[in-house]
Amino acid sequence: MSLKDRLTENIKTAMKAKDKIRLETIRSIKKAVMEKEISLRPDGQDTLTEAQELDILAQQAKQRRDSIEQYSNAGRDDLADREAQELVIIEEYLPQQLSEEELSQLIDEIITKVGAKLPKDMGKVMGMAMKQLKGKADGKQVQAMVKAKLGDG
């Protein structure tokens, strides 16, 4: 079942359950998917690839994480809580996130593969890491771990 079909089914379920936050969140994901599809039509592409769907979901999750951070810093815990609830719903559509240990091991492998040793090599590591870990780990977490492993400079 495609992401769009899953979203449509889940919208129906959320409506029946009168789950307002779930309904609004899933609708916002579906809207983003449909906007992306529409933007690709001039290029002759009617449906999104799995990678494009993953990009949209990762972007939606990142927006929520950024909002949570900003609302928390501003003392707006009510809004931060709502964004956190939305993030949990979005993460249901993303691949299983890597554990801290799995992420650390994969980053070590990437560092070895690209031959990185110094902080200036961070770009090479991040480029490969983000391709390989897309949707499986938060970019900020990956960046912090790579920075720690290569040294801060």
Tab-separated table of C-alpha atoms in Angstrom:
chain	number	residue	atom	x	y	z
A	1	MET	CA	0.000	0.000	0.000
A	2	SER	CA	1.376	3.404	-0.971
A	3	LEU	CA	1.935	6.133	1.590
A	4	LYS	CA	-0.927	8.151	0.108
A	5	ASP	CA	-3.326	5.195	0.441
A	6	ARG	CA	-2.194	4.583	4.034
A	7	LEU	CA	-2.735	8.245	4.839
A	8	THR	CA	-6.245	8.184	3.341
A	9	GLU	CA	-7.169	5.092	5.388
A	10	ASN	CA	-5.697	6.598	8.557
A	11	ILE	CA	-7.613	9.852	7.998
A	12	LYS	CA	-10.855	7.845	7.918
A	13	THR	CA	-9.872	5.992	11.085
A	14	ALA	CA	-8.944	9.224	12.892
A	15	MET	CA	-12.239	10.829	11.844
A	16	LYS	CA	-14.224	7.876	13.195
A	17	ALA	CA	-12.231	7.975	16.439
A	18	LYS	CA	-12.662	11.780	16.660
A	19	ASP	CA	-8.894	12.054	17.220
A	20	LYS	CA	-8.383	15.703	16.273
A	21	ILE	CA	-4.574	15.883	16.592
A	22	ARG	CA	-4.036	12.641	14.637
A	23	LEU	CA	-6.475	13.793	11.956
A	24	GLU	CA	-4.826	17.206	11.532
A	25	THR	CA	-1.328	15.722	11.509
A	26	ILE	CA	-2.126	13.056	8.921
A	27	ARG	CA	-3.917	15.633	6.782
A	28	SER	CA	-0.837	17.873	6.891
A	29	ILE	CA	1.361	14.956	5.771
A	30	LYS	CA	-1.040	14.113	2.951
A	31	LYS	CA	-1.119	17.767	1.895
A	32	ALA	CA	2.702	17.821	1.714
A	33	VAL	CA	2.696	14.595	-0.340
A	34	MET	CA	0.093	15.941	-2.764
A	35	GLU	CA	1.923	19.284	-3.134
A	36	LYS	CA	5.128	17.419	-3.980
A	37	GLU	CA	3.287	15.254	-6.524
A	38	ILE	CA	1.791	18.337	-8.157
A	39	SER	CA	5.190	20.039	-8.309
A	40	LEU	CA	6.651	17.011	-10.125
A	41	ARG	CA	3.911	16.672	-12.756
A	42	PRO	CA	5.539	19.099	-15.219
A	43	ASP	CA	8.548	16.751	-15.191
A	44	GLY	CA	6.284	13.853	-16.192
A	45	GLN	CA	6.242	12.130	-12.803
A	46	ASP	CA	2.750	11.230	-11.539
A	47	THR	CA	3.582	9.456	-8.286
A	48	LEU	CA	6.317	9.841	-5.713
A	49	THR	CA	9.107	7.358	-5.261
A	50	GLU	CA	9.617	5.784	-1.874
A	51	ALA	CA	12.708	7.984	-1.382
A	52	GLN	CA	10.673	11.130	-2.128
A	53	GLU	CA	7.979	10.033	0.346
A	54	LEU	CA	10.690	9.434	2.935
A	55	ASP	CA	12.100	12.924	2.267
A	56	ILE	CA	8.697	14.474	2.951
A	57	LEU	CA	8.216	12.514	6.172
A	58	ALA	CA	11.741	13.335	7.364
A	59	GLN	CA	11.128	17.016	6.590
A	60	GLN	CA	7.824	16.963	8.501
A	61	ALA	CA	9.529	15.311	11.497
A	62	LYS	CA	12.396	17.836	11.397
A	63	GLN	CA	9.929	20.738	11.366
A	64	ARG	CA	8.237	19.330	14.468
A	65	ARG	CA	11.565	18.800	16.278
A	66	ASP	CA	12.635	22.364	15.487
A	67	SER	CA	9.272	23.707	16.676
A	68	ILE	CA	9.482	21.704	19.904
A	69	GLU	CA	12.917	23.194	20.601
A	70	GLN	CA	11.781	26.740	19.842
A	71	TYR	CA	8.561	26.471	21.869
A	72	SER	CA	10.401	24.916	24.810
A	73	ASN	CA	13.003	27.706	24.766
A	74	ALA	CA	10.190	30.270	24.710
A	75	GLY	CA	8.459	28.600	27.675
A	76	ARG	CA	5.448	27.546	25.584
A	77	ASP	CA	5.180	23.987	26.858
A	78	ASP	CA	1.565	23.724	25.666
A	79	LEU	CA	2.636	24.230	22.052
A	80	ALA	CA	5.750	22.072	22.488
A	81	ASP	CA	3.551	19.224	23.793
A	82	ARG	CA	1.267	19.466	20.774
A	83	GLU	CA	4.241	19.375	18.385
A	84	ALA	CA	5.606	16.361	20.287
A	85	GLN	CA	2.281	14.555	19.834
A	86	GLU	CA	2.390	15.319	16.102
A	87	LEU	CA	5.996	14.095	15.895
A	88	VAL	CA	5.009	10.736	17.406
A	89	ILE	CA	2.318	10.352	14.732
A	90	ILE	CA	4.725	11.272	11.912
A	91	GLU	CA	7.339	8.826	13.210
A	92	GLU	CA	4.806	5.992	12.751
A	93	TYR	CA	5.301	6.431	8.992
A	94	LEU	CA	9.109	6.657	9.122
A	95	PRO	CA	11.393	3.604	9.166
A	96	GLN	CA	12.473	2.354	12.569
A	97	GLN	CA	14.935	4.846	14.049
A	98	LEU	CA	18.415	3.549	14.821
A	99	SER	CA	19.500	3.101	18.412
A	100	GLU	CA	22.415	5.142	19.757
A	101	GLU	CA	24.713	2.090	19.488
A	102	GLU	CA	23.640	1.217	15.924
A	103	LEU	CA	24.097	4.824	14.848
A	104	SER	CA	27.536	5.032	16.455
A	105	GLN	CA	28.634	1.818	14.733
A	106	LEU	CA	27.421	2.995	11.305
A	107	ILE	CA	29.148	6.358	11.710
A	108	ASP	CA	32.383	4.562	12.645
A	109	GLU	CA	32.083	2.484	9.454
A	110	ILE	CA	31.481	5.614	7.342
A	111	ILE	CA	34.447	7.424	8.941
A	112	THR	CA	36.658	4.433	8.116
A	113	LYS	CA	35.269	4.154	4.571
A	114	VAL	CA	35.950	7.812	3.699
A	115	GLY	CA	39.252	7.868	5.596
A	116	ALA	CA	38.239	10.784	7.818
A	117	LYS	CA	40.542	11.648	10.693
A	118	LEU	CA	40.224	15.383	11.306
A	119	PRO	CA	37.325	17.775	11.966
A	120	LYS	CA	37.823	19.237	8.475
A	121	ASP	CA	36.734	15.834	7.063
A	122	MET	CA	33.281	16.262	8.584
A	123	GLY	CA	31.699	17.242	5.251
A	124	LYS	CA	32.734	13.974	3.592
A	125	VAL	CA	31.385	11.939	6.499
A	126	MET	CA	28.115	13.889	6.757
A	127	GLY	CA	27.441	13.610	3.028
A	128	MET	CA	27.666	9.837	3.050
A	129	ALA	CA	26.005	9.507	6.458
A	130	MET	CA	22.927	11.490	5.512
A	131	LYS	CA	22.463	9.462	2.307
A	132	GLN	CA	22.828	6.181	4.161
A	133	LEU	CA	20.844	7.153	7.276
A	134	LYS	CA	18.040	9.156	5.662
A	135	GLY	CA	14.879	8.735	7.708
A	136	LYS	CA	16.592	6.402	10.171
A	137	ALA	CA	18.271	9.031	12.358
A	138	ASP	CA	17.885	12.720	13.157
A	139	GLY	CA	20.385	14.898	11.287
A	140	LYS	CA	21.329	16.885	14.393
A	141	GLN	CA	22.062	13.671	16.277
A	142	VAL	CA	24.214	12.395	13.397
A	143	GLN	CA	26.074	15.704	13.197
A	144	ALA	CA	26.742	15.789	16.944
A	145	MET	CA	28.038	12.214	16.904
A	146	VAL	CA	30.309	12.798	13.878
A	147	LYS	CA	31.647	15.982	15.480
A	148	ALA	CA	32.403	14.118	18.714
A	149	LYS	CA	34.165	11.292	16.877
A	150	LEU	CA	36.319	13.594	14.711
A	151	GLY	CA	37.008	16.131	17.445
A	152	ASP	CA	35.661	19.670	17.639
A	153	GLY	CA	38.612	21.253	15.917
